[in-house]
mmCIF file of C-alpha atoms and ligand atoms in Angstrom:
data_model
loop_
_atom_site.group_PDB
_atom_site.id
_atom_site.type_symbol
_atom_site.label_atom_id
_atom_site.label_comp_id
_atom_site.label_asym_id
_atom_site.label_seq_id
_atom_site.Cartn_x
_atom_site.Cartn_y
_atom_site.Cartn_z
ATOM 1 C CA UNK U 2 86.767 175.903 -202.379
ATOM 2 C CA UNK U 3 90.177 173.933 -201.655
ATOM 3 C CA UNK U 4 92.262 175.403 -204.808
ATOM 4 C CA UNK U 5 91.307 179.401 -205.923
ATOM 5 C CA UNK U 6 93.315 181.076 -208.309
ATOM 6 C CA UNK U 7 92.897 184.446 -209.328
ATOM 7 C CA UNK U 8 94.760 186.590 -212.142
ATOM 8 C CA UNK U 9 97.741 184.544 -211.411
ATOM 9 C CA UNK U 10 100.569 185.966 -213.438
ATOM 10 C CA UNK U 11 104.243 185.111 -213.085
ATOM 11 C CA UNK U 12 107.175 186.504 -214.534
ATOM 12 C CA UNK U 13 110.881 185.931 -215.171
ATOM 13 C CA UNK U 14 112.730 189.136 -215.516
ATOM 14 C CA UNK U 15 110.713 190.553 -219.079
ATOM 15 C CA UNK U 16 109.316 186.706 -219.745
ATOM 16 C CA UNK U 17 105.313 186.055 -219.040
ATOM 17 C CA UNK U 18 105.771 182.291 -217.839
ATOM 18 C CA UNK U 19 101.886 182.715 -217.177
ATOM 19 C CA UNK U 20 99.121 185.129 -217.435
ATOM 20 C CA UNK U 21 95.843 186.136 -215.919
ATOM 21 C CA UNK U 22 95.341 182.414 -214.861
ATOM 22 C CA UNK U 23 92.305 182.239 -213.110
ATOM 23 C CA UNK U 24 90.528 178.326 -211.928
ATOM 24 C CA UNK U 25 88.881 176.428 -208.870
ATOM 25 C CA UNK U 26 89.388 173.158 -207.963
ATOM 26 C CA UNK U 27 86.448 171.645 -205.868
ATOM 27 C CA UNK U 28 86.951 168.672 -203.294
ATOM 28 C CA UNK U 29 86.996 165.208 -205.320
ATOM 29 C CA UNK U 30 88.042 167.226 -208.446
ATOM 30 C CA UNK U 31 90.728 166.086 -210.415
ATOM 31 C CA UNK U 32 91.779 168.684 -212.659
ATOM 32 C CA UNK U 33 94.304 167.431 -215.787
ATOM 33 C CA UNK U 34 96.846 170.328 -216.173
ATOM 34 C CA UNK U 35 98.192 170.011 -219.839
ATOM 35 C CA UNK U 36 99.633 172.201 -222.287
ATOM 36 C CA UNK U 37 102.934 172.421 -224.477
ATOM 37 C CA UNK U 38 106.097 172.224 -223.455
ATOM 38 C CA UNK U 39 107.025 175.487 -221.790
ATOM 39 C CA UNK U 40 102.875 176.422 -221.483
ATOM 40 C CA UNK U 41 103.662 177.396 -217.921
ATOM 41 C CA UNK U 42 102.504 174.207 -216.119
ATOM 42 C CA UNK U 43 105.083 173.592 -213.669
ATOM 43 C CA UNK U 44 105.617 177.617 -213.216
ATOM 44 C CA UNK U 45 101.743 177.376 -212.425
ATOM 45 C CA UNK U 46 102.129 174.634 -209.845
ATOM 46 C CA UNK U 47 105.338 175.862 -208.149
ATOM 47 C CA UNK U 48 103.269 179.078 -207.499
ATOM 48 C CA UNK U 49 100.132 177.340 -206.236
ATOM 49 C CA UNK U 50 102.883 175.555 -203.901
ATOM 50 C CA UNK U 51 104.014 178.703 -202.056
ATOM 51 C CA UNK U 52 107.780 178.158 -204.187
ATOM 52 C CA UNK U 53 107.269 180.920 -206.800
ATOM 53 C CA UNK U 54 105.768 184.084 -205.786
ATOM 54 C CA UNK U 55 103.355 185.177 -208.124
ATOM 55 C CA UNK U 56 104.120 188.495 -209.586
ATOM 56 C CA UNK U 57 100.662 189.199 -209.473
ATOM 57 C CA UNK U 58 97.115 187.955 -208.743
ATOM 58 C CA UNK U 59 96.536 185.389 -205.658
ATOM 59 C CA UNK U 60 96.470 182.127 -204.446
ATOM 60 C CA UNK U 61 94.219 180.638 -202.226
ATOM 61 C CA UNK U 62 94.589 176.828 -200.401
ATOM 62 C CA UNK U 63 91.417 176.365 -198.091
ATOM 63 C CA UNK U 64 90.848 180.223 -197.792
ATOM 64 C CA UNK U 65 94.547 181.059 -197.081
ATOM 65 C CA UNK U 66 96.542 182.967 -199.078
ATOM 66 C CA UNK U 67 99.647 181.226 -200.266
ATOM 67 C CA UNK U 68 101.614 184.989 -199.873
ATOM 68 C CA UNK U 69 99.826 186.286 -197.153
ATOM 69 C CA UNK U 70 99.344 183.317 -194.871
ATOM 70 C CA UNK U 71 101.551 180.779 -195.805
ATOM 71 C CA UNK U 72 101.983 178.128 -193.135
ATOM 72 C CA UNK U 73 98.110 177.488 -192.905
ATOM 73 C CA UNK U 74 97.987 177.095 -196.559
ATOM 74 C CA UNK U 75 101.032 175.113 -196.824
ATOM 75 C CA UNK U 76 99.663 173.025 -194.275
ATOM 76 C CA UNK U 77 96.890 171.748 -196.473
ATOM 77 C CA UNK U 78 98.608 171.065 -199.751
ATOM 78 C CA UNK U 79 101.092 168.579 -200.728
ATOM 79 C CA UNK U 80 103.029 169.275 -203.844
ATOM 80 C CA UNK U 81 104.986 166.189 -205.455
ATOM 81 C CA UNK U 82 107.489 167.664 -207.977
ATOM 82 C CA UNK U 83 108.740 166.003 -211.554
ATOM 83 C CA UNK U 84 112.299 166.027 -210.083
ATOM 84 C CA UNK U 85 112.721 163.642 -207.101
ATOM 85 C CA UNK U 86 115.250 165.796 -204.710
ATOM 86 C CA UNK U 87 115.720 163.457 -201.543
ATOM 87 C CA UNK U 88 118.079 163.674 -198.791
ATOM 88 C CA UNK U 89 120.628 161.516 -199.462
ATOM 89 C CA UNK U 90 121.519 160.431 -195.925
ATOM 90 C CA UNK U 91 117.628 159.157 -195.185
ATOM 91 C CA UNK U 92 115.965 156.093 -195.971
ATOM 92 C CA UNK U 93 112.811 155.299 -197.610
ATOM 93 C CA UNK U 94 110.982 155.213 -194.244
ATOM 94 C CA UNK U 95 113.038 157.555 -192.518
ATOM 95 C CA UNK U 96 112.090 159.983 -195.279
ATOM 96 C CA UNK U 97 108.207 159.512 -194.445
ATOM 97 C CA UNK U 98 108.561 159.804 -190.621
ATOM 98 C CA UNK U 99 110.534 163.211 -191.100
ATOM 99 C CA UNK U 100 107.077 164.405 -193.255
ATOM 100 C CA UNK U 101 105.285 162.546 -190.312
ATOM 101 C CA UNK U 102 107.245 164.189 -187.367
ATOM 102 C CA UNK U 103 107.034 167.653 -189.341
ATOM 103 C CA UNK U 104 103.397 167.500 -189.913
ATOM 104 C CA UNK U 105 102.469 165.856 -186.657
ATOM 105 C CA UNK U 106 100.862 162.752 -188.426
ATOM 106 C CA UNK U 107 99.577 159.714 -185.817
ATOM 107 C CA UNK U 108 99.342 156.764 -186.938
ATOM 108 C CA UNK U 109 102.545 157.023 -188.927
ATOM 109 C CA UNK U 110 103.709 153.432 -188.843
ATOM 110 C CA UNK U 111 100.002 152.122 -190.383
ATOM 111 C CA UNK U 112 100.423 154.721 -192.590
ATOM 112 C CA UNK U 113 103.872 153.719 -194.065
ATOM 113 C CA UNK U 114 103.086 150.675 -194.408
ATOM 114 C CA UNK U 115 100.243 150.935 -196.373
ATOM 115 C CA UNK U 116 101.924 153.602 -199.019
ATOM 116 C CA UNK U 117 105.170 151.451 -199.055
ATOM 117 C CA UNK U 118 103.052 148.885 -200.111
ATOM 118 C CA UNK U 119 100.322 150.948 -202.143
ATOM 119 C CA UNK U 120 103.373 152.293 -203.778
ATOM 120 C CA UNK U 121 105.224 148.916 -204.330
ATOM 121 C CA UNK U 122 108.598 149.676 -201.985
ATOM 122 C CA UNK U 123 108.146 146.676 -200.158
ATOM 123 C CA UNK U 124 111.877 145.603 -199.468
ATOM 124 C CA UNK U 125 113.104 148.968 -199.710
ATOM 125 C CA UNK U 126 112.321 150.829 -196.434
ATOM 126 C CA UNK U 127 115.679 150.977 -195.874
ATOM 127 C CA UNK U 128 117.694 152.165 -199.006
ATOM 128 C CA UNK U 129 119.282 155.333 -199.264
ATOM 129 C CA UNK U 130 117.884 157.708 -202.491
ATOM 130 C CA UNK U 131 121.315 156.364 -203.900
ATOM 131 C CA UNK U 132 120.120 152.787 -204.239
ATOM 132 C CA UNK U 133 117.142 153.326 -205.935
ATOM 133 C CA UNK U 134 116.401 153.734 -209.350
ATOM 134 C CA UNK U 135 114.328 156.879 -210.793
ATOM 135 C CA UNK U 136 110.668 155.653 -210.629
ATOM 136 C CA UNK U 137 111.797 154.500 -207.300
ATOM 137 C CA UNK U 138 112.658 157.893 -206.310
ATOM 138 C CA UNK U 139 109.653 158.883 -207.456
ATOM 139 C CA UNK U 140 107.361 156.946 -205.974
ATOM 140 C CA UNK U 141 109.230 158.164 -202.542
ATOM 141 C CA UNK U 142 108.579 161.586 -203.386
ATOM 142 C CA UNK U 143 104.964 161.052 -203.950
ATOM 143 C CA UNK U 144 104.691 158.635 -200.611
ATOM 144 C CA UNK U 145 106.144 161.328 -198.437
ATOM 145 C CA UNK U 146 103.302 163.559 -199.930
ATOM 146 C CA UNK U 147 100.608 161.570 -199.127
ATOM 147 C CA UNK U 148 102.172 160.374 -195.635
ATOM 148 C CA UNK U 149 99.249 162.996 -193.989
ATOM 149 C CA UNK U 150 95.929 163.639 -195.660
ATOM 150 C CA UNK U 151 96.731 167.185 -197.637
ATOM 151 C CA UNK U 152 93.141 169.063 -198.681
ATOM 152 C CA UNK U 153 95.104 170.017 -202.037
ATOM 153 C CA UNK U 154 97.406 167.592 -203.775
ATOM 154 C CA UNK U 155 99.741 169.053 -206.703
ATOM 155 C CA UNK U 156 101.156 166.608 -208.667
ATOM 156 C CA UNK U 157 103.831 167.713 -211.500
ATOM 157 C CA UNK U 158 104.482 164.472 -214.067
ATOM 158 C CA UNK U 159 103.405 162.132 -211.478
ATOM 159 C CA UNK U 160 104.286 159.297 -214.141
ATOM 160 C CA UNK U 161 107.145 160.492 -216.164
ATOM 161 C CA UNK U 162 109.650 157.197 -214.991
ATOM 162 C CA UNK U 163 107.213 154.736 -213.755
ATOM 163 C CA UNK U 164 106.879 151.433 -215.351
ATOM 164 C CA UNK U 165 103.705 150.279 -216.732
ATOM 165 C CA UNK U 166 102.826 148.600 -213.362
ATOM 166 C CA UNK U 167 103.784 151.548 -211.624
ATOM 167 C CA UNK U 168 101.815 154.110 -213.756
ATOM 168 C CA UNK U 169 98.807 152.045 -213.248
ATOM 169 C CA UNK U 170 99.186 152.046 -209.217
ATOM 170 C CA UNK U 171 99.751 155.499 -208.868
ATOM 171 C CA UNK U 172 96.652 155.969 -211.519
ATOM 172 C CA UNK U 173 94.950 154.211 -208.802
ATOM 173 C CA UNK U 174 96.261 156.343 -206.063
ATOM 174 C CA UNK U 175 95.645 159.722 -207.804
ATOM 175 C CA UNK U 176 91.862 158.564 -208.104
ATOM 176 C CA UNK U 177 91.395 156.991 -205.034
ATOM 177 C CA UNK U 178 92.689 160.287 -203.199
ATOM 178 C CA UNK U 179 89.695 162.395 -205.077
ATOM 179 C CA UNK U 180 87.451 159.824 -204.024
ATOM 180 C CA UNK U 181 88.031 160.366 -200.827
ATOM 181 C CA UNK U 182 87.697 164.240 -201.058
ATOM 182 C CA UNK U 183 91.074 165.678 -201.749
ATOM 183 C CA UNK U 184 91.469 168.764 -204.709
ATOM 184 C CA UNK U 185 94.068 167.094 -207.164
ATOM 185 C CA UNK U 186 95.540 168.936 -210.180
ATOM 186 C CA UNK U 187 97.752 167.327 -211.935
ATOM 187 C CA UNK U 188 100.174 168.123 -215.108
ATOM 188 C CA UNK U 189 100.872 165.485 -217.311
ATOM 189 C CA UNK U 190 101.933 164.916 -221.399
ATOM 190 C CA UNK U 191 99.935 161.636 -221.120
ATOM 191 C CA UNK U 192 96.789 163.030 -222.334
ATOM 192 C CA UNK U 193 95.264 159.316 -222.449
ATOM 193 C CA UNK U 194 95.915 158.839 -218.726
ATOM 194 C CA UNK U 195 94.709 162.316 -217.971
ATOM 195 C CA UNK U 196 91.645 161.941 -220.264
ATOM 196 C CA UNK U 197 91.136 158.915 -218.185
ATOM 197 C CA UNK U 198 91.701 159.619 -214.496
ATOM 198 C CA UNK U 199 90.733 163.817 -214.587
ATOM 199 C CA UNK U 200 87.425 164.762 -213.824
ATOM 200 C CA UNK U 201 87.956 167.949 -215.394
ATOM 201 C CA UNK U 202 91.040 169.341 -217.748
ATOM 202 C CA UNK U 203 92.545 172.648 -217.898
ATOM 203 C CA UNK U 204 94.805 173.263 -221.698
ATOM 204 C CA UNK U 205 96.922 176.538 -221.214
ATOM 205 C CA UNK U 206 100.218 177.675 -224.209
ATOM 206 C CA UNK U 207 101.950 180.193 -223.651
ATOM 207 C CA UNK U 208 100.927 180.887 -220.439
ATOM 208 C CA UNK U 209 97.321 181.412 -220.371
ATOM 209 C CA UNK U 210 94.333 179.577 -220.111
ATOM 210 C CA UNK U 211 92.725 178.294 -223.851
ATOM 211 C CA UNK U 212 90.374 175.380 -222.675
ATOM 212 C CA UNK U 213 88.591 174.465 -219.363
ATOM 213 C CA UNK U 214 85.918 171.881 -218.585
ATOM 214 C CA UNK U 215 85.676 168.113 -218.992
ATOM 215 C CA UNK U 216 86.362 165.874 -222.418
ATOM 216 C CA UNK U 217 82.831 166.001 -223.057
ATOM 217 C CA UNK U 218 82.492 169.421 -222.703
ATOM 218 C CA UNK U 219 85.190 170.336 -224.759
ATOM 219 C CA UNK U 220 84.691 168.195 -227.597
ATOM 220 C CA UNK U 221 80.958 169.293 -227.953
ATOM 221 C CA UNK U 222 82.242 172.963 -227.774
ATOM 222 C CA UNK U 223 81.137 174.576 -230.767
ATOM 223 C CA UNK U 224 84.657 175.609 -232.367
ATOM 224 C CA UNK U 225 86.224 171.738 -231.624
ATOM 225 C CA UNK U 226 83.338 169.719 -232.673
ATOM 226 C CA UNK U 227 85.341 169.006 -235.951
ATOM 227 C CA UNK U 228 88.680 168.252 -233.996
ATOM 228 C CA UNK U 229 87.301 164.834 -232.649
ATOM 229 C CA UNK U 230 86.220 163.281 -229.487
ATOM 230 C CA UNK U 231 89.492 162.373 -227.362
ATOM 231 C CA UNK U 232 91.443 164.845 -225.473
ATOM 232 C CA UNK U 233 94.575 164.088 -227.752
ATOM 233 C CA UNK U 234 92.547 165.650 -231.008
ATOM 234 C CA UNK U 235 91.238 168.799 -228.859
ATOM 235 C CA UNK U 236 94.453 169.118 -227.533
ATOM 236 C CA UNK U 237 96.100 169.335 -231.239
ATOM 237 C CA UNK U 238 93.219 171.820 -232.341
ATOM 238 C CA UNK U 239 93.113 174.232 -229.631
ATOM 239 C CA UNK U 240 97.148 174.662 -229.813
ATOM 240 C CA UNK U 241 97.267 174.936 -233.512
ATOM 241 C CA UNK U 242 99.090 171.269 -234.164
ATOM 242 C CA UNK U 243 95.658 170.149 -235.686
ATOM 243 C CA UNK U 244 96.306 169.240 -239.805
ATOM 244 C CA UNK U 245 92.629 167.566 -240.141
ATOM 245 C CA UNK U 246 90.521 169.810 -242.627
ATOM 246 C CA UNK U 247 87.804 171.916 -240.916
ATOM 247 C CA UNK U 248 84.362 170.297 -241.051
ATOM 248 C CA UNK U 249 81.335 171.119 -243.155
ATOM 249 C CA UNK U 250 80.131 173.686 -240.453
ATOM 250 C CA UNK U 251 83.606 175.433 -240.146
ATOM 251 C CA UNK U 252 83.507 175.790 -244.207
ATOM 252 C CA UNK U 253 82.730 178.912 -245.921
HETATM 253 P P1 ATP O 314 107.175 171.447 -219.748
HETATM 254 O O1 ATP O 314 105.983 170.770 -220.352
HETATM 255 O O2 ATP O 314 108.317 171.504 -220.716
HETATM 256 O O3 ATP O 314 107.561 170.932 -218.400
HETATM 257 P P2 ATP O 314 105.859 173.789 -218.558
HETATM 258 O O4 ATP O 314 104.506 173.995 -219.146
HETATM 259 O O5 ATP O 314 105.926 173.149 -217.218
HETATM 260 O O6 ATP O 314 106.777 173.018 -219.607
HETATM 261 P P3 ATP O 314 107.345 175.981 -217.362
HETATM 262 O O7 ATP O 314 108.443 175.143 -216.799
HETATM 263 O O8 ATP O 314 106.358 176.541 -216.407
HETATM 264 O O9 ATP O 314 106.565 175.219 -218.527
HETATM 265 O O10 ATP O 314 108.010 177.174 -218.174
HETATM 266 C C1 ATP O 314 107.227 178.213 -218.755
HETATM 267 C C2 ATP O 314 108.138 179.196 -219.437
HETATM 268 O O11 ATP O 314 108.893 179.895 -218.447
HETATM 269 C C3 ATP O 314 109.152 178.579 -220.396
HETATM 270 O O12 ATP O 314 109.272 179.410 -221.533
HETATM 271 C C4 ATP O 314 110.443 178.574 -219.604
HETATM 272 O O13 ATP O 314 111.575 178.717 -220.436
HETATM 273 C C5 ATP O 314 110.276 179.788 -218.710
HETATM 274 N N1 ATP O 314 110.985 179.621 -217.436
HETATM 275 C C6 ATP O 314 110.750 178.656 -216.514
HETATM 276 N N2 ATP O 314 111.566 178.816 -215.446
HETATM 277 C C7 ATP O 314 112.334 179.910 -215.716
HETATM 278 C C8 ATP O 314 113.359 180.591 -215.003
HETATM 279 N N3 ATP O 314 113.763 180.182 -213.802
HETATM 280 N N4 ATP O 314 113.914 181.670 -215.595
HETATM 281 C C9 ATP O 314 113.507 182.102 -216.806
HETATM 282 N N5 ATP O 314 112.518 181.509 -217.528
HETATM 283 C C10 ATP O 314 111.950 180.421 -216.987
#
């Protein structure tokens, strides 16, 4: 199993940021990670990424442990975070043959090509982070992820920034790299997008875990079958935002 979590809890100081999270992620899975603001989604990532160290509980990327054993599990997992931190003295494409060079990628200049143009950079191989606007910065942070083929791909607000043409491509990318076998979770406020694209979704607040398993599954889940059918209407019931009346079988 590419992604294994178990008991992850991570504090700051006194603060649970998240609690007794436990999930898989199979190959070709792609797991929606949504919640509230401050739910403990991006604390949840940055620990499956080797940045946080869990207070507790364990990680595991391919079999490694992201404490134990962390340059074989880092090997195998790409993380693409919501704020797009570049070096401001690379290019676009010098940017992607550093990941290459680092990672000991071959066929790097097929490679580029294809995400520069996958990712719509064409013309900008060779602007500076300072040239380019947010989405663009983005997108480069997401290209220099995929640059090698990553087992696990962790993807914090892929879209946040994007235009509409933009969020469609990299809709297409995030599905087309489960099709061809990779463990994706991804965290998102889109719940449309993620309803859409996820295989599977995973609802935590207030840092645990309150809903697991795909749209279907959730909406014909016995306490949510009055909430409604699409991820937005689960999403307000199981976090307490629902104001719909209960239905018959939830009355007294
Ligand atoms: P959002 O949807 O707003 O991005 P999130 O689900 O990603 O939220 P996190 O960023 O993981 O949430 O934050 C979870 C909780 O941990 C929040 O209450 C936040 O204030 C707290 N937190 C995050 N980072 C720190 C930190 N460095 N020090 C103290 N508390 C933190």
């Amino acid at each position: 199993m590419p992604i294994v979590v178990q008991h992850l809890r991570r504090t700051y100081g006194d603060f649970i940021a998240v609690d007794d999270l436990s999930f898989n992620v199979a190959p070709g899975e792609i797991v929606g990670l949504i919640g509230p603001n401050g739910a403990g989604k991006t604390t949840t990532l940055r620990s499956l990424a080797g940045i946080l160290r869990p207070t507790s509980g364990h990680v595991l990327i391919d079999g490694h442990d992201i404490v134990e054993d962390p340059i074989e599990a880092k090997r195998r997992l790409a993380f693409m975070p919501d704020e797009p931190h570049l070096f401001e003295y690379l290019t676009v494409e010098e940017h992607l043959r550093l990941v290459a060079r680092l990672y000991g990628v071959d066929d790097f200049e097929r490679r580029s090509r294809a995400l520069i143009e996958e990712l719509e950079l064409t013309g900008k191989e060779r602007s500076l982070p300072g040239e380019l606007s947010r989405g663009m910065r983005q997108k480069v942070v997401i290209a220099s992820g995929l640059v090698r083929t990553p087992s696990v791909l962790l993807f914090d607000e892929p879209l946040t920034g994007l235009d509409p043409i933009g969020i469609r491509r990299m809709r297409e990318t995030i599905v087309a790299r489960g099709r061809s076998g990779a463990s994706v979770l991804v965290s998102s406020h889109l719940l449309h997008l993620v309803e859409e694209i996820c295989t599977r979704v995973i609802i935590m607040d207030h840092g645990k875990k309150i809903a697991d398993g795909t749209v279907a599954e959730l909406a014909s889940r016995a306490d949510l079958t009055a909430a409604g059918s699409s991820l937005e209407q689960i999403f307000m019931r199981v976090t307490g935002h629902d104001t719909t009346p209960p239905g018959p079988a939830e009355q007294p």
